[in-house]
Short mmCIF file of C-alpha atoms in Angstrom, two decimals:
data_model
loop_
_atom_site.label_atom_id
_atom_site.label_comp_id
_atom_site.label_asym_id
_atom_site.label_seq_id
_atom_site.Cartn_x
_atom_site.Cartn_y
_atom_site.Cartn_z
CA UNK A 1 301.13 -51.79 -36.02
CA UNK A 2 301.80 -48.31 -36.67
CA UNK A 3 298.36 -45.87 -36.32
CA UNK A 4 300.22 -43.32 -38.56
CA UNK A 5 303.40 -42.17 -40.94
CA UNK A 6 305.19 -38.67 -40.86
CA UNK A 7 307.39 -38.12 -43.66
CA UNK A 8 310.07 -35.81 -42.55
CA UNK A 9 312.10 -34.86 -45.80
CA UNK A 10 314.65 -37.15 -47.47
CA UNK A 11 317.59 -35.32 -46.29
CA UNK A 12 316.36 -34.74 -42.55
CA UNK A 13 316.51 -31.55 -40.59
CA UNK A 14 318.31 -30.70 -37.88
CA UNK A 15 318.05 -31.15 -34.66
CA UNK A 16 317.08 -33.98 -31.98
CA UNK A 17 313.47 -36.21 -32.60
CA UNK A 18 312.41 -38.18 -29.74
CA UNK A 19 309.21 -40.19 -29.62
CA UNK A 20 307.97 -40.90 -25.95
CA UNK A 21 304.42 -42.89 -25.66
CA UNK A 22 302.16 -41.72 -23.27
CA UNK A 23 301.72 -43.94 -19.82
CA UNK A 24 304.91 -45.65 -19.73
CA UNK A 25 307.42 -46.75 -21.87
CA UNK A 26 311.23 -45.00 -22.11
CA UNK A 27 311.73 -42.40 -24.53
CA UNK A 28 313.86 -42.96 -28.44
CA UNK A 29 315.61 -40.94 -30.12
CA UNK A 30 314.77 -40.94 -33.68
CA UNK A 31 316.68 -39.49 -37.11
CA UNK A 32 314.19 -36.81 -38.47
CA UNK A 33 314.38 -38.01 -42.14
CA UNK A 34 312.01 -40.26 -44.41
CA UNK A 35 308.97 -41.85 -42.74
CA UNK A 36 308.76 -41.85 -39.17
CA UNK A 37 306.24 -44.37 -37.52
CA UNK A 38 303.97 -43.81 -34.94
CA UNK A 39 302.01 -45.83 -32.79
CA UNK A 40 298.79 -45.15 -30.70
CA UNK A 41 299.96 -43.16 -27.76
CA UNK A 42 303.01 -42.25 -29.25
CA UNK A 43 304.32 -38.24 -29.28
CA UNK A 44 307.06 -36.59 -30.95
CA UNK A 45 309.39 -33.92 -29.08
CA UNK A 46 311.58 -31.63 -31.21
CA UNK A 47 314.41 -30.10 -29.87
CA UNK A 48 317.07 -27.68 -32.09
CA UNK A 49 319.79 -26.25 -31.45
CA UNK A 50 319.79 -23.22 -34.34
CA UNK A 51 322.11 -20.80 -33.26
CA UNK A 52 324.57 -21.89 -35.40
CA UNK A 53 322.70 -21.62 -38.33
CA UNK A 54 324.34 -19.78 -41.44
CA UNK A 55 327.83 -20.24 -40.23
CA UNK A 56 327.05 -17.91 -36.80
CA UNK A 57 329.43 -18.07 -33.70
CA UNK A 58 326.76 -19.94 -32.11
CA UNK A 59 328.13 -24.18 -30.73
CA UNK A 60 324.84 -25.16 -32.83
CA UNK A 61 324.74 -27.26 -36.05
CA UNK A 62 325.31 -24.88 -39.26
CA UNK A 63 322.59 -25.09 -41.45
CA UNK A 64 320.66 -22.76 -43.70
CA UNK A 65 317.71 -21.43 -41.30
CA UNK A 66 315.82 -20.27 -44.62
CA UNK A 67 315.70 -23.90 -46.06
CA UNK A 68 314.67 -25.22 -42.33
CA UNK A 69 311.63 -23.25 -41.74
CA UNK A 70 310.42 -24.43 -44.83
CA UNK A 71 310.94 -28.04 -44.02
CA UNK A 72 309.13 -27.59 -40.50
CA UNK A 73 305.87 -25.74 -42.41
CA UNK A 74 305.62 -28.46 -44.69
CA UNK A 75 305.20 -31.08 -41.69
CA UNK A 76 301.97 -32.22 -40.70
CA UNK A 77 300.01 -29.86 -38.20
CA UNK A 78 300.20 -32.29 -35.39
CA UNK A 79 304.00 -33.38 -35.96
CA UNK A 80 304.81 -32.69 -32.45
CA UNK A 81 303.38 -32.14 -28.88
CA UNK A 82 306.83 -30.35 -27.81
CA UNK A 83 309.32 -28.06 -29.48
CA UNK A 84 312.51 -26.42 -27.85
CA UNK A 85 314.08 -23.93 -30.74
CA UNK A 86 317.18 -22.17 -29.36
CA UNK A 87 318.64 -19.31 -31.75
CA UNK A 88 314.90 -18.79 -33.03
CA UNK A 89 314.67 -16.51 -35.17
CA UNK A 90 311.41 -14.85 -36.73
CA UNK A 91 311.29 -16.91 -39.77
CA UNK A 92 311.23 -20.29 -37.54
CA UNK A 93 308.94 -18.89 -34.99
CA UNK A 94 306.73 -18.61 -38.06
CA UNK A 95 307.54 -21.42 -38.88
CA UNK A 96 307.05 -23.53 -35.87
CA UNK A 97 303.67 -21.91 -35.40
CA UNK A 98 301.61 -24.39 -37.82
CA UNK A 99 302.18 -27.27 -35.29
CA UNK A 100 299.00 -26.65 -34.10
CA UNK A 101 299.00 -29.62 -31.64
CA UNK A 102 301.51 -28.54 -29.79
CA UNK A 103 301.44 -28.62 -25.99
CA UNK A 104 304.68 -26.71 -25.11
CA UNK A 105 306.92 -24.26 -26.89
CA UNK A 106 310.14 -23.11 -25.71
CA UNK A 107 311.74 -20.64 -28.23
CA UNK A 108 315.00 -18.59 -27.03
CA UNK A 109 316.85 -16.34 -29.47
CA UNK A 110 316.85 -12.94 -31.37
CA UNK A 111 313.12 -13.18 -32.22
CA UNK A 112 310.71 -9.82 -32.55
CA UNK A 113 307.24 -9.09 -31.50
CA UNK A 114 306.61 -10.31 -35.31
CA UNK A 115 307.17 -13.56 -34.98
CA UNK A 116 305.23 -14.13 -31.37
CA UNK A 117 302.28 -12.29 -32.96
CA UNK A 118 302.29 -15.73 -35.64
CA UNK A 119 302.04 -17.87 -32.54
CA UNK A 120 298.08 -17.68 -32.18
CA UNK A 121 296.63 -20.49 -34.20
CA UNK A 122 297.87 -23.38 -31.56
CA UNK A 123 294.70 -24.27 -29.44
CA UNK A 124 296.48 -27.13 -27.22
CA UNK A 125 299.35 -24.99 -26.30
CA UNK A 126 299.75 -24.68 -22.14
CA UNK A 127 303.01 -23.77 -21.90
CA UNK A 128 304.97 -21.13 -23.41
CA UNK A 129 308.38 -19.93 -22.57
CA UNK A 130 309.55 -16.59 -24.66
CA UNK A 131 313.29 -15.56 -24.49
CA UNK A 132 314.45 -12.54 -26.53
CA UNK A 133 316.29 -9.47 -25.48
CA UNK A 134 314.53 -7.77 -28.53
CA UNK A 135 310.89 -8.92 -27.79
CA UNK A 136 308.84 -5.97 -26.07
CA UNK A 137 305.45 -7.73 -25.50
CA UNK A 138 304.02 -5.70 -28.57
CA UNK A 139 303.03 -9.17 -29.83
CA UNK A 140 300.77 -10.55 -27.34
CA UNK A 141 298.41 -8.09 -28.35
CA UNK A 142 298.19 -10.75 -31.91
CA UNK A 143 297.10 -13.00 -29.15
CA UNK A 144 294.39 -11.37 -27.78
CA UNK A 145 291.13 -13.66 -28.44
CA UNK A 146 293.31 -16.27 -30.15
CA UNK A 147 293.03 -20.19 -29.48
CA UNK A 148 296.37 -19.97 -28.00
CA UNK A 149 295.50 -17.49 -25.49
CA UNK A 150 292.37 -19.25 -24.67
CA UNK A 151 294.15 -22.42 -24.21
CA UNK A 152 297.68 -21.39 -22.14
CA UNK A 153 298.10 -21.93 -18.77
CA UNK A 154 301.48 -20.67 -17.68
CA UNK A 155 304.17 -18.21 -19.58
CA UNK A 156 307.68 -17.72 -18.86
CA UNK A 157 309.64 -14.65 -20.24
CA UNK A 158 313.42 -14.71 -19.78
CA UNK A 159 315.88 -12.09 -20.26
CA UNK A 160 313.15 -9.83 -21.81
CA UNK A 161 315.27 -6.71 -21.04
CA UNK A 162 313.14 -4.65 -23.77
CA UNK A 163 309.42 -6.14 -22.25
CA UNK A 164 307.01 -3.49 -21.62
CA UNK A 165 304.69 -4.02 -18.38
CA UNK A 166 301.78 -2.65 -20.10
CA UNK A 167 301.62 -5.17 -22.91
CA UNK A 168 300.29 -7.62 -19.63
CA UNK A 169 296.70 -6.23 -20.68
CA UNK A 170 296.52 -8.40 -24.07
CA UNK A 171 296.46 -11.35 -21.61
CA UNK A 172 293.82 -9.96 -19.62
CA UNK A 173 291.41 -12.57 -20.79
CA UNK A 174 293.37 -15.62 -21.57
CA UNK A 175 291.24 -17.78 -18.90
CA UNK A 176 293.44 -20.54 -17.94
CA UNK A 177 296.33 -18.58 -17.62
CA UNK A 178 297.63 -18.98 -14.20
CA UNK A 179 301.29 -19.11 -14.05
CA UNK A 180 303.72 -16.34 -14.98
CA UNK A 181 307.09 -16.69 -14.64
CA UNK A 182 309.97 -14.38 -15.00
CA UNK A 183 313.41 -15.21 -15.63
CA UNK A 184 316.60 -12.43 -16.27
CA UNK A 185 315.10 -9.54 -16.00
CA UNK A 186 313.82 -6.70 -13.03
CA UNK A 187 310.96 -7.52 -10.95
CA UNK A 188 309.79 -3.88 -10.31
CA UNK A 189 306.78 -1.94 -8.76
CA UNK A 190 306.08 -1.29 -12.57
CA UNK A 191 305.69 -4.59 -13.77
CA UNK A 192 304.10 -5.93 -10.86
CA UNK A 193 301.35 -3.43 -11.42
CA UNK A 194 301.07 -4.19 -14.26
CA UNK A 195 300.24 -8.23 -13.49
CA UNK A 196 298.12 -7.23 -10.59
CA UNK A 197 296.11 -4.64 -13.09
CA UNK A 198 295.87 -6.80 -16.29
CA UNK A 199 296.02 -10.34 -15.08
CA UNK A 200 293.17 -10.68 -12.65
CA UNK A 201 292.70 -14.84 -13.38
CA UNK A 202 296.66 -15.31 -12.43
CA UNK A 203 297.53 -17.56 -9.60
CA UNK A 204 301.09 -17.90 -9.38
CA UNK A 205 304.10 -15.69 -10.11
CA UNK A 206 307.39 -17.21 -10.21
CA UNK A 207 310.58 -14.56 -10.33
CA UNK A 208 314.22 -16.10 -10.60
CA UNK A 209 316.04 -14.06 -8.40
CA UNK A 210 319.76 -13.12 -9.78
CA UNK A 211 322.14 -10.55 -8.59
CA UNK A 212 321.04 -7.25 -9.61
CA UNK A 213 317.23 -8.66 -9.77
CA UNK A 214 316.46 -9.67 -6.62
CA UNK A 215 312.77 -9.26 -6.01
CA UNK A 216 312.51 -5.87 -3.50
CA UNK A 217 310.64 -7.24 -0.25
CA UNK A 218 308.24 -4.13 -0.95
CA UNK A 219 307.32 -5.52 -4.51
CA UNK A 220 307.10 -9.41 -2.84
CA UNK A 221 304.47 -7.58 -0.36
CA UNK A 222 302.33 -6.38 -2.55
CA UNK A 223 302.08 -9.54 -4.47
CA UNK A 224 301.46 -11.52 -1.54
CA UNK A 225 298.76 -9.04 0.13
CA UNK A 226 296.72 -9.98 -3.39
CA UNK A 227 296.68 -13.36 -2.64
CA UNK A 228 299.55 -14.71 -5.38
CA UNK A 229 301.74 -17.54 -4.49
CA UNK A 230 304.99 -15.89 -5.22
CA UNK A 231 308.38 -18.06 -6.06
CA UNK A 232 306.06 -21.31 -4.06
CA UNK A 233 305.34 -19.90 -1.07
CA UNK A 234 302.05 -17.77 -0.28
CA UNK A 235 300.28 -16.20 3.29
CA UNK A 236 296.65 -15.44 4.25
CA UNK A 237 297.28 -11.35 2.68
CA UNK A 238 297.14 -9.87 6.26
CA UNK A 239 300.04 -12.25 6.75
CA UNK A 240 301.89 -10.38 3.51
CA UNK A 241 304.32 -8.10 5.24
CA UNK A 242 305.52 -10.17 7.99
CA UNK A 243 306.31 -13.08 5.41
CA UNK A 244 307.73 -10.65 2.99
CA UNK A 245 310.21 -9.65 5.92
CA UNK A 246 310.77 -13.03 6.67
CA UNK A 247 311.65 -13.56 3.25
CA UNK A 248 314.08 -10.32 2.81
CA UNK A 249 315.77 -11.74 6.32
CA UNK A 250 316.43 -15.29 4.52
CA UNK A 251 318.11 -13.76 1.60
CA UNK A 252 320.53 -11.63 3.90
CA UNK A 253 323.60 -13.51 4.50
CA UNK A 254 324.37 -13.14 8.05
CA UNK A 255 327.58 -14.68 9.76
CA UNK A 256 325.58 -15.64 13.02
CA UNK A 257 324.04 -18.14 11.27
CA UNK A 258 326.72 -20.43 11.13
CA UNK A 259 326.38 -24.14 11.45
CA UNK A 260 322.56 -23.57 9.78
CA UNK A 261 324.14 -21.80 6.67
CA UNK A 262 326.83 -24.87 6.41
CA UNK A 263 323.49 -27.27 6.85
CA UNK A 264 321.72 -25.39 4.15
CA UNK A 265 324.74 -25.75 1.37
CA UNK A 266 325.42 -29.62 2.05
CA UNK A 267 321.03 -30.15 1.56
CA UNK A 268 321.37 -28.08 -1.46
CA UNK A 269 324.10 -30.15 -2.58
CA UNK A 270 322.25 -33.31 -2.28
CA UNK A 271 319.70 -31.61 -4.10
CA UNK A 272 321.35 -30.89 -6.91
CA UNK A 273 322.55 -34.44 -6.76
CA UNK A 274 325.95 -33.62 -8.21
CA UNK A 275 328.14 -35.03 -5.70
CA UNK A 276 325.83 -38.55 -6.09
CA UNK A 277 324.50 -37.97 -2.72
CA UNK A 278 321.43 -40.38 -1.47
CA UNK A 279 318.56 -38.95 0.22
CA UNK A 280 318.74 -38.92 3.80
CA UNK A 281 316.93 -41.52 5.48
CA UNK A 282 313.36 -40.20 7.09
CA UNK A 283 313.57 -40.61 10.74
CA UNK A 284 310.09 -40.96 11.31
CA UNK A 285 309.64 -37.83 12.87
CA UNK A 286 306.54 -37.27 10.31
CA UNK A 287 303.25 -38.65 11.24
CA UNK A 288 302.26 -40.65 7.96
CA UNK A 289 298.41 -40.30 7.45
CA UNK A 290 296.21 -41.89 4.88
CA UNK A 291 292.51 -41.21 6.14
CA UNK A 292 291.39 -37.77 5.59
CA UNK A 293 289.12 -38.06 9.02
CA UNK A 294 292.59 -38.83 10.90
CA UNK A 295 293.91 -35.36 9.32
CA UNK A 296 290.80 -33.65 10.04
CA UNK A 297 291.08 -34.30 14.57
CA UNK A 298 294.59 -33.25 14.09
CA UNK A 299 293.91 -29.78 12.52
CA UNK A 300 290.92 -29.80 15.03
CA UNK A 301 292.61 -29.65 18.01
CA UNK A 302 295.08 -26.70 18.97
CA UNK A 303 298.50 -27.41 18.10
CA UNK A 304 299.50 -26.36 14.54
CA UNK A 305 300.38 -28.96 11.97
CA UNK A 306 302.59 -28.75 9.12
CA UNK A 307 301.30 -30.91 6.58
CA UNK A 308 303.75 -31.98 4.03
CA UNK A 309 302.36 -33.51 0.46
CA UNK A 310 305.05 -36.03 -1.41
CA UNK A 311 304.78 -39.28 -2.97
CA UNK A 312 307.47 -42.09 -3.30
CA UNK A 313 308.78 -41.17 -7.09
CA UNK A 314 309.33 -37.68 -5.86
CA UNK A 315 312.87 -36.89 -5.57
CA UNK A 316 313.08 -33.14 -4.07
CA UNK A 317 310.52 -34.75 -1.50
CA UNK A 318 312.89 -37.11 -0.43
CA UNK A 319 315.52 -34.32 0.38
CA UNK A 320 312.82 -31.85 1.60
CA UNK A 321 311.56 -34.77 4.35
CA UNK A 322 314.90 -34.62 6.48
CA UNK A 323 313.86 -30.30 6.60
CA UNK A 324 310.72 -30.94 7.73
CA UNK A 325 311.49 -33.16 10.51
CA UNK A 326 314.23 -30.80 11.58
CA UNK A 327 312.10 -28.58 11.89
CA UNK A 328 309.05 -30.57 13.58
CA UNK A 329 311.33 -32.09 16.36
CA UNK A 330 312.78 -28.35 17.61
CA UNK A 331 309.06 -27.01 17.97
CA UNK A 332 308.75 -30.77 20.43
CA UNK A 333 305.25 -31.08 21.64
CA UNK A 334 304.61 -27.08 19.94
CA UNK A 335 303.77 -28.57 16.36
CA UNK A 336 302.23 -31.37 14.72
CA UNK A 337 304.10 -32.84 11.78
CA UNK A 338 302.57 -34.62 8.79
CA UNK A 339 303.30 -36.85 5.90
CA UNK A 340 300.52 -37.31 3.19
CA UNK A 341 301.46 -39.76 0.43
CA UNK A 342 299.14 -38.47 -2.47
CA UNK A 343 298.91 -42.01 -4.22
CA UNK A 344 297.59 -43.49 -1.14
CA UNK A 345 295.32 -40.79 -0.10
CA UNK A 346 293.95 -39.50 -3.35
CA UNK A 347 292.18 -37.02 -1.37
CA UNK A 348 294.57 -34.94 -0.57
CA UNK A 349 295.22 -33.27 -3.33
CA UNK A 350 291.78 -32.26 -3.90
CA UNK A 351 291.47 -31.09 -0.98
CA UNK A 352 294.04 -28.58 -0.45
CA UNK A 353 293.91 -27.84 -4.46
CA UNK A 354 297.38 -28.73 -5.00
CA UNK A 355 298.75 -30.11 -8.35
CA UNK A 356 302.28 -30.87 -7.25
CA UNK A 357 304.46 -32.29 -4.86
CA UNK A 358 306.35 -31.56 -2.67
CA UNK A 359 304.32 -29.27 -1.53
CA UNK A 360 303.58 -27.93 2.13
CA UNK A 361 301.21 -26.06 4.28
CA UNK A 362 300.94 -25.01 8.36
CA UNK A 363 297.29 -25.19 9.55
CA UNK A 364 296.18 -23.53 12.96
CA UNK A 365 292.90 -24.49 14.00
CA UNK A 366 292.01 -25.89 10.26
CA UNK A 367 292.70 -22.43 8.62
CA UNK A 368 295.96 -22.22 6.33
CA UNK A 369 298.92 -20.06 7.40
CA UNK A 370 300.81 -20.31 4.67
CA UNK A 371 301.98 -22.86 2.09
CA UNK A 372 305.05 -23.36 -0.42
CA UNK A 373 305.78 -25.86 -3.29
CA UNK A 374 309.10 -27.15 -4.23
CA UNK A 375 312.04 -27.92 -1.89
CA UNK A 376 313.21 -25.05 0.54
CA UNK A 377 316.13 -24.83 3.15
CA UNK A 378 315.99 -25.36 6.83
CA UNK A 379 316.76 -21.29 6.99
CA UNK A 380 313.89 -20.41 4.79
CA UNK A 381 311.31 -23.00 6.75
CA UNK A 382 312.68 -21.97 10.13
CA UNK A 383 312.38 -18.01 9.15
CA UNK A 384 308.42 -18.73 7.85
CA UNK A 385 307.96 -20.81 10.60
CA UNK A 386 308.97 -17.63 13.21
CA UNK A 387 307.10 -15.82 11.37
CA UNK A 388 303.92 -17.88 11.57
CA UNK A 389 304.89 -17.72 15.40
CA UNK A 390 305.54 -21.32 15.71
CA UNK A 391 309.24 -20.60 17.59
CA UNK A 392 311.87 -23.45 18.07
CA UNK A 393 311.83 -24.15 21.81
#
């Protein structure tokens, strides 16, 4: 039986509707016209494809944006839990803002600081992803004390080339938010400041490193020495400079390394999975450990361990095991490696406050070296391995 009924209009809008239900079950793809059913559980995702609209040059549907943002205000509040606009424009940023139940907004396009600044009255949104060459950051100050900044926990601004660093401080007291990302755009002295100034509650910064905006070891330095895990991988801040040079020495392509650079392109291949490639079969290198007392007389005693988090649906664990056990059988008797499967040990992720997998950490003597989340190459574990001073034999 259905627990509720949103009428879309008669004619539909554009765009793709897909209801998921929470828990299980795979995802349909609905038309966005007439009544649309829903039953307990059940969420609606949004995603639109607008920058065709008007008759543009854009590979989008053509449609009259005018007559669209109308349609999407006149929707329930809680139509969706997830909207994707591309070719957003101010009027459907506006538009899009009355879903007040949404959980995650992507909008890319030729928006303005006028349209973010209608983006405050949504007080389940966590994620938010803002992509405009012609948004500045003048309206996050609109967000200032808002339900959306009191509810967001990570933002992501992409090719932002007009964002001004000092329009952090209107975030200054959004208290979940923990992530920012940047995507497209220089990584400066200036703008890191600017986060370090105006975003004391952040956790995480993520950069996307591009030609012409790779992140300047100097900048990665300072970033680390406050304590920020920067593009998944952080260091105890006395640690910061060596692990910032490691990290400058990684991204340096250098023709001795030879067979490892080869090695790194074929993993990242499998990674990417578009060659079909299988995981590698583990090797059993890793020792697998449920009991948290077991883990606790390993980091006890004096050999370093590299504890690896992952879990069997995990895909980029399965590619980053093979690295890990590399790594663990050229250090020989030097290093201690572990496997923690979080769905058998449900303490684990408690305990080293990690919300994701893969993720992995060296411990000497129980204390943390340093830790990174996500997949890395053999190069990058090898060089923050070195630079931890656990040497290949």
């Amino acid at each position: 039986m259905s627990a509720r009924v949103i009428e879309f209009p008669p004619r539909g809008i554009p765009g793709t509707l897909v209801r998921y239900t929470e828990g299980g079950g795979e995802p349909v793809e609905l038309d966005a016209c007439g009544p649309v059913a829903l039953s307990s559980g059940s969420r609606l995702v949004y995603v639109l494809d607008a920058t065709g609209a008007d008759g543009g040059d854009g590979s989008g549907e053509t449609f009259d944006a005018d007559t669209l943002a109308t349609a999407l205000a006149q929707l329930p509040s809680d139509a969706f839990v997830v909207a994707d606009l591309a070719g957003a424009t101010d009027a459907l940023v506006r538009a899009i803002a009355g879903q007040r139940a949404l959980r995650t907004l992507v909008l890319a396009g030729d928006f303005t600081d006028e349209g973010v600044a209608a983006l405050g009255g949504m007080p389940e949104l966590t994620d938010l992803v803002l992509e405009s060459a012609r948004f500045t950051g003048a309206g996050l100050a609109a967000l200032a004390g808002s339900e959306t900044a009191a509810s967001l926990d990570s933002l992501v601004l992409s090719e932002a080339a007009a964002f001004r660093p000092e329009h952090l401080r209107a975030l200054a007291e959004a208290p979940h938010l923990t992530t920012l990302a940047f995507d497209g755009m220089p990584f400066g002295h200036d703008l890191a400041g600017a986060v370090l100034t105006h975003l004391p509650q952040l956790a995480e910064v993520s950069v996307a490193e591009r030609p012409g905006h790779a992140l300047d070891p100097a900048v990665l330095e300072r970033l680390l020495a406050a304590g920020l895990c920067v593009n998944g991988i952080s260091a105890p801040p006395q640690n910061a400079a060596l692990f910032a040079g490691a990290a400058a020495e990684a991204a340096t392509p250098s023709s001795a390394a030879g067979q490892d650079d080869e090695d790194d392109e074929e993993y990242e291949d499998g990674e990417d999975g578009e060659d079909g490639d299988e995981a590698p079969e583990e090797r059993g290198v890793l020792r697998e450990v449920v009991a948290e007392d077991e883990l606790e007389r390993l980091l006890a005693g004096p050999v370093p361990v590299l504890v690896g988090l992952t879990a069997p649906w995990c895909g980029p664990c399965a590619f980053l095991t093979p690295v890990l056990e590399d790594a663990v059988e050229a250090r020989g008797a030097a290093l201690t490696g572990v496997k923690v499967d979080v769905d058998r040990a449900a303490w684990a992720q408690e305990r080293f406050d990690v919300l994701g997998v893969p993720t992995v950490l060296l411990l000497r003597e129980g204390r943390e070296v340093f830790r990174f989340s996500g997949v890395a190459s053999r190069r990058q574990l090898e060089g923050w391995l070195a630079t931890a001073g656990v040497a290949a034999r």
